[in-house]
Amino acid sequence: MTLLGQFALWTALLVGVWAAVVGFSGRWHGRPELALTVTRAVYALWGVLLVAAACLWQGLITHDFNIEYVASYTSRNLPSYYIVSAFWAGQKGSLLFWAVVLSTFASLAQWLTPARYRTLMPYVAAVTSSVVVFFVTVMLFASNPFQRLPFTPPDGNGLNPQLQNIGMVIHPPMLYLGYISITIPFAFAIAALLARRVDAGWIVAIRKWTLMSWLFLSIGITLGMWWAYVELGWGGYWAWDPVENASLLPWLTMSAFLHSVMIQEKRGMLKRWNMSLIIGSFLLSIFGTFITRSGVIASVHSFTQSNVGYFFLAFLVGTAVLSFTLLYTRWERLEADVQLESMVSREAAFLFNNLLFVGIAFSVLWGTLFPILSEAVRGTKISVGPPFFNKVNVPLGLLLLALTGIGPLIAWRKASTANLKRQFTWPALTGLVVLALCLVTRMSNFYATVALTLAGFTAGTLFQEFARGTKARHRMYEESLPLAFGRLVARNRRRYGGYIVHLGMLIYFVAFAGYAFKTEMEATLKPGDSATLRSPFGHTYTFTHVGISQFEQLNRVVTQASVQVSKDGKMIGVVNSEKRQHFSEPAPGVRQKSFEPSTEVGIKSNLEEDLYIVFAGSVDGSEEAVYRFTINPLVLWVWIGGVVLLVGGLITMWPGGTIGSGPSRRTQAGYEVQLAGAGSK
């Protein structure tokens, strides 16, 4: 099967080069049959890469340890569901995964894009094929997933213990899908520049693709936070790790684009800015891949150092030069139709929103690159830790939260005083009520107080928008309030789905504010000994050490410590935390290799706070255990915010215009006018 896999990769290289050369040449203009062959080449590229992926799957499933990649990331005692994650757990497999998924998206783009964009599609095919060719080239000449060993070991090394978590079955693919799908909007942007069709058409063509890419990145980042929280044992979910930052960067620029693109659609402004954001987002996705594969940074998320990083660096620099040079040659065609009329307008709010997103992205990029640059210039790597990122980005994030509440309240073009008074009254009162509650409860953290106040203001804005729209439908169609609400969202999915996404982000901010009040302690306990810790919400928790047990499970030896927990004197259960020693076993009873121990955290969650218990080890092999007890407020709301954001994103992307029966389009148009008058437009 490895020979077939190698043959498929070489075939993919030839087919991809052909599609790229013909697509970029422009010889298909006026020759529909040649344009059709470019599209068919994209489908063929997808087919041969599927064959290559099937060959690697065959090796993983059958434990063909003569394949170096299979031997490095699987073992005979690895649970079958982790064999799935082994496909993308290593560098070589993840490169093949990237190429297969990108060719899939490229084929879908060719198949699903309406015929009115046919003049763009060969260029789109050329761009996507070029990116696929790059990944295939890296596999063939630097990181081949079908490389064979000179001998066949009896067993493989197995999967890194920290990757043996259900989150790693889902998190990397989601993040990869977000990274990869950015290529499609980038391909349409380059195609629009090459075809000199820089009107709003290319933006309409990529609307669902950009939303999908942003949504995949959001899911991947949230799942990554969850994995870090439950698996790494340090008590948090975001540490400004370089690889975390690399995933955040394209999310920030894509978020900026999704807001600013509405100004271009509505007012014909920010054409150059939007084109730059799409190009920048794609480059940042490649940058993130370079960071994880170059070995220039140390991270629990990154792959080992290899020469693959040089390939990505060259591709990143070359793509940036070519893309921005092309943008420069079309600069005059991207002139705005109108100018900003007032700083008190929705256009201005979106502009400030974009500046904040890009400002945060720049600070994250600078903090991530600074250790690398300092080592290159001075020979000494100066680390940049969370204090820098928090000091810069927390104020910017709070301003962004404020604009989330302000933006929907301001009219387009220019807001009148009467409009501002009518729109801001209730949201402002909501924010003031929350501020009063924070002051009454003597909340000591300044940033947390500001975050909760702004969250109250933004919540008031969102509630007002939904309430006014629902009441307008209720009055016009005499629908029940629940039915009016459902049809309001169904018939205005982009607008109200976006508001639900904003609600998810609001929940994130509230949860992040709660994390500022975490409390923790360490204790060494003998069986029967207890430790007490008071939570920020005023509860008193008592932790009583029950004992330590050891047993063998699946592919690991487990040392488990048990703690009995009581809350305000009432027993709430037993929480277990584990130290695991993973091993490979080529023959019954023979352990060939052991890995470093991993930690399984004991977590007990409710809507207020998480109990986070880490068993650090026993004292001299006795029953005496060393624990770290942490109380993390509002952590469950981080995951709830992720679910709300996902729901809002799916509503925004959902095809079609209506759900169920409803009024005619003419009547609906009249409703839209009334809704605009009732709301902020």
mmCIF file of N, CA and C in Angstrom, residues 105-106 108-110 112-114 117-125 127-128 181-195 197-198 201-207 209-210 275 278:
data_model
loop_
_atom_site.group_PDB
_atom_site.id
_atom_site.type_symbol
_atom_site.label_atom_id
_atom_site.label_comp_id
_atom_site.label_asym_id
_atom_site.label_seq_id
_atom_site.Cartn_x
_atom_site.Cartn_y
_atom_site.Cartn_z
ATOM 1 N N PHE A 105 -12.203 20.787 -0.044
ATOM 2 C CA PHE A 105 -12.813 22.114 -0.067
ATOM 3 C C PHE A 105 -12.712 22.741 -1.459
ATOM 4 N N ALA A 106 -11.570 22.547 -2.120
ATOM 5 C CA ALA A 106 -11.398 23.103 -3.462
ATOM 6 C C ALA A 106 -12.411 22.505 -4.428
ATOM 7 N N LEU A 108 -15.365 21.234 -3.591
ATOM 8 C CA LEU A 108 -16.687 21.756 -3.227
ATOM 9 C C LEU A 108 -16.874 23.183 -3.733
ATOM 10 N N ALA A 109 -15.813 23.979 -3.671
ATOM 11 C CA ALA A 109 -15.906 25.352 -4.179
ATOM 12 C C ALA A 109 -16.207 25.356 -5.673
ATOM 13 N N GLN A 110 -15.560 24.471 -6.424
ATOM 14 C CA GLN A 110 -15.829 24.383 -7.866
ATOM 15 C C GLN A 110 -17.253 23.905 -8.133
ATOM 16 N N LEU A 112 -20.035 23.963 -5.976
ATOM 17 C CA LEU A 112 -21.158 24.670 -5.368
ATOM 18 C C LEU A 112 -21.255 26.139 -5.768
ATOM 19 N N THR A 113 -20.184 26.728 -6.286
ATOM 20 C CA THR A 113 -20.221 28.148 -6.629
ATOM 21 C C THR A 113 -21.135 28.383 -7.826
ATOM 22 N N PRO A 114 -22.050 29.361 -7.745
ATOM 23 C CA PRO A 114 -22.981 29.623 -8.852
ATOM 24 C C PRO A 114 -22.271 29.970 -10.159
ATOM 25 N N TYR A 117 -20.190 33.213 -11.352
ATOM 26 C CA TYR A 117 -18.793 33.462 -10.998
ATOM 27 C C TYR A 117 -17.841 32.598 -11.822
ATOM 28 N N ARG A 118 -18.309 32.093 -12.969
ATOM 29 C CA ARG A 118 -17.495 31.150 -13.742
ATOM 30 C C ARG A 118 -16.175 31.770 -14.213
ATOM 31 N N THR A 119 -16.141 33.100 -14.400
ATOM 32 C CA THR A 119 -14.888 33.722 -14.853
ATOM 33 C C THR A 119 -13.816 33.723 -13.764
ATOM 34 N N LEU A 120 -14.226 33.482 -12.518
ATOM 35 C CA LEU A 120 -13.261 33.429 -11.424
ATOM 36 C C LEU A 120 -12.754 32.018 -11.156
ATOM 37 N N MET A 121 -13.541 31.003 -11.513
ATOM 38 C CA MET A 121 -13.275 29.657 -11.022
ATOM 39 C C MET A 121 -11.955 29.049 -11.483
ATOM 40 N N PRO A 122 -11.499 29.229 -12.746
ATOM 41 C CA PRO A 122 -10.170 28.687 -13.085
ATOM 42 C C PRO A 122 -9.047 29.307 -12.258
ATOM 43 N N TYR A 123 -9.153 30.605 -11.960
ATOM 44 C CA TYR A 123 -8.159 31.230 -11.095
ATOM 45 C C TYR A 123 -8.238 30.653 -9.676
ATOM 46 N N VAL A 124 -9.472 30.455 -9.187
ATOM 47 C CA VAL A 124 -9.644 29.835 -7.869
ATOM 48 C C VAL A 124 -8.998 28.453 -7.853
ATOM 49 N N ALA A 125 -9.233 27.689 -8.914
ATOM 50 C CA ALA A 125 -8.631 26.360 -9.023
ATOM 51 C C ALA A 125 -7.113 26.438 -9.028
ATOM 52 N N VAL A 127 -5.190 28.744 -7.643
ATOM 53 C CA VAL A 127 -4.677 29.083 -6.308
ATOM 54 C C VAL A 127 -4.748 27.880 -5.379
ATOM 55 N N THR A 128 -5.908 27.222 -5.307
ATOM 56 C CA THR A 128 -6.043 26.068 -4.410
ATOM 57 C C THR A 128 -5.104 24.939 -4.813
ATOM 58 N N SER A 181 -9.710 25.935 5.446
ATOM 59 C CA SER A 181 -10.804 26.560 4.699
ATOM 60 C C SER A 181 -10.552 28.033 4.427
ATOM 61 N N ILE A 182 -9.604 28.674 5.147
ATOM 62 C CA ILE A 182 -9.250 30.064 4.832
ATOM 63 C C ILE A 182 -8.708 30.167 3.412
ATOM 64 N N THR A 183 -8.156 29.064 2.892
ATOM 65 C CA THR A 183 -7.593 29.083 1.542
ATOM 66 C C THR A 183 -8.651 29.423 0.497
ATOM 67 N N ILE A 184 -9.899 29.037 0.713
ATOM 68 C CA ILE A 184 -10.948 29.276 -0.292
ATOM 69 C C ILE A 184 -11.262 30.768 -0.414
ATOM 70 N N PRO A 185 -11.525 31.514 0.669
ATOM 71 C CA PRO A 185 -11.686 32.968 0.515
ATOM 72 C C PRO A 185 -10.447 33.628 -0.077
ATOM 73 N N PHE A 186 -9.275 33.169 0.334
ATOM 74 C CA PHE A 186 -8.039 33.725 -0.227
ATOM 75 C C PHE A 186 -7.980 33.474 -1.739
ATOM 76 N N ALA A 187 -8.369 32.286 -2.173
ATOM 77 C CA ALA A 187 -8.346 31.969 -3.605
ATOM 78 C C ALA A 187 -9.311 32.861 -4.377
ATOM 79 N N PHE A 188 -10.493 33.123 -3.828
ATOM 80 C CA PHE A 188 -11.447 34.010 -4.495
ATOM 81 C C PHE A 188 -10.924 35.449 -4.529
ATOM 82 N N ALA A 189 -10.255 35.878 -3.457
ATOM 83 C CA ALA A 189 -9.704 37.231 -3.444
ATOM 84 C C ALA A 189 -8.637 37.388 -4.527
ATOM 85 N N ILE A 190 -7.727 36.430 -4.620
ATOM 86 C CA ILE A 190 -6.691 36.488 -5.657
ATOM 87 C C ILE A 190 -7.327 36.394 -7.041
ATOM 88 N N ALA A 191 -8.352 35.537 -7.180
ATOM 89 C CA ALA A 191 -9.037 35.417 -8.469
ATOM 90 C C ALA A 191 -9.695 36.731 -8.870
ATOM 91 N N ALA A 192 -10.309 37.418 -7.910
ATOM 92 C CA ALA A 192 -10.941 38.709 -8.211
ATOM 93 C C ALA A 192 -9.901 39.730 -8.653
ATOM 94 N N LEU A 193 -8.735 39.710 -8.017
ATOM 95 C CA LEU A 193 -7.674 40.632 -8.418
ATOM 96 C C LEU A 193 -7.143 40.295 -9.811
ATOM 97 N N LEU A 194 -6.935 39.031 -10.091
ATOM 98 C CA LEU A 194 -6.422 38.629 -11.397
ATOM 99 C C LEU A 194 -7.420 38.928 -12.508
ATOM 100 N N ALA A 195 -8.715 38.699 -12.222
ATOM 101 C CA ALA A 195 -9.753 38.921 -13.230
ATOM 102 C C ALA A 195 -10.207 40.374 -13.294
ATOM 103 N N ARG A 197 -12.110 41.813 -11.298
ATOM 104 C CA ARG A 197 -13.510 41.900 -10.864
ATOM 105 C C ARG A 197 -13.520 42.132 -9.361
ATOM 106 N N VAL A 198 -13.257 43.366 -8.965
ATOM 107 C CA VAL A 198 -13.082 43.663 -7.553
ATOM 108 C C VAL A 198 -14.311 44.355 -6.962
ATOM 109 N N GLY A 201 -18.918 41.175 -5.802
ATOM 110 C CA GLY A 201 -19.284 39.817 -6.196
ATOM 111 C C GLY A 201 -18.464 38.751 -5.509
ATOM 112 N N TRP A 202 -17.154 38.939 -5.430
ATOM 113 C CA TRP A 202 -16.315 37.910 -4.816
ATOM 114 C C TRP A 202 -16.616 37.766 -3.327
ATOM 115 N N ILE A 203 -17.053 38.859 -2.699
ATOM 116 C CA ILE A 203 -17.410 38.794 -1.280
ATOM 117 C C ILE A 203 -18.660 37.947 -1.073
ATOM 118 N N VAL A 204 -19.647 38.121 -1.958
ATOM 119 C CA VAL A 204 -20.863 37.304 -1.869
ATOM 120 C C VAL A 204 -20.522 35.835 -2.067
ATOM 121 N N ALA A 205 -19.594 35.549 -2.987
ATOM 122 C CA ALA A 205 -19.223 34.166 -3.284
ATOM 123 C C ALA A 205 -18.563 33.479 -2.095
ATOM 124 N N ILE A 206 -17.861 34.234 -1.242
ATOM 125 C CA ILE A 206 -17.124 33.605 -0.141
ATOM 126 C C ILE A 206 -17.813 33.771 1.204
ATOM 127 N N ARG A 207 -19.020 34.325 1.231
ATOM 128 C CA ARG A 207 -19.669 34.628 2.508
ATOM 129 C C ARG A 207 -19.756 33.390 3.406
ATOM 130 N N TRP A 209 -18.113 30.582 3.087
ATOM 131 C CA TRP A 209 -16.783 30.019 3.346
ATOM 132 C C TRP A 209 -16.093 30.740 4.493
ATOM 133 N N THR A 210 -16.198 32.067 4.528
ATOM 134 C CA THR A 210 -15.551 32.803 5.605
ATOM 135 C C THR A 210 -16.207 32.505 6.946
ATOM 136 N N MET A 275 -9.735 43.255 1.327
ATOM 137 C CA MET A 275 -8.838 42.417 0.541
ATOM 138 C C MET A 275 -7.567 42.121 1.341
ATOM 139 N N ILE A 278 -8.253 39.429 4.104
ATOM 140 C CA ILE A 278 -8.329 38.057 3.616
ATOM 141 C C ILE A 278 -6.934 37.512 3.324
#
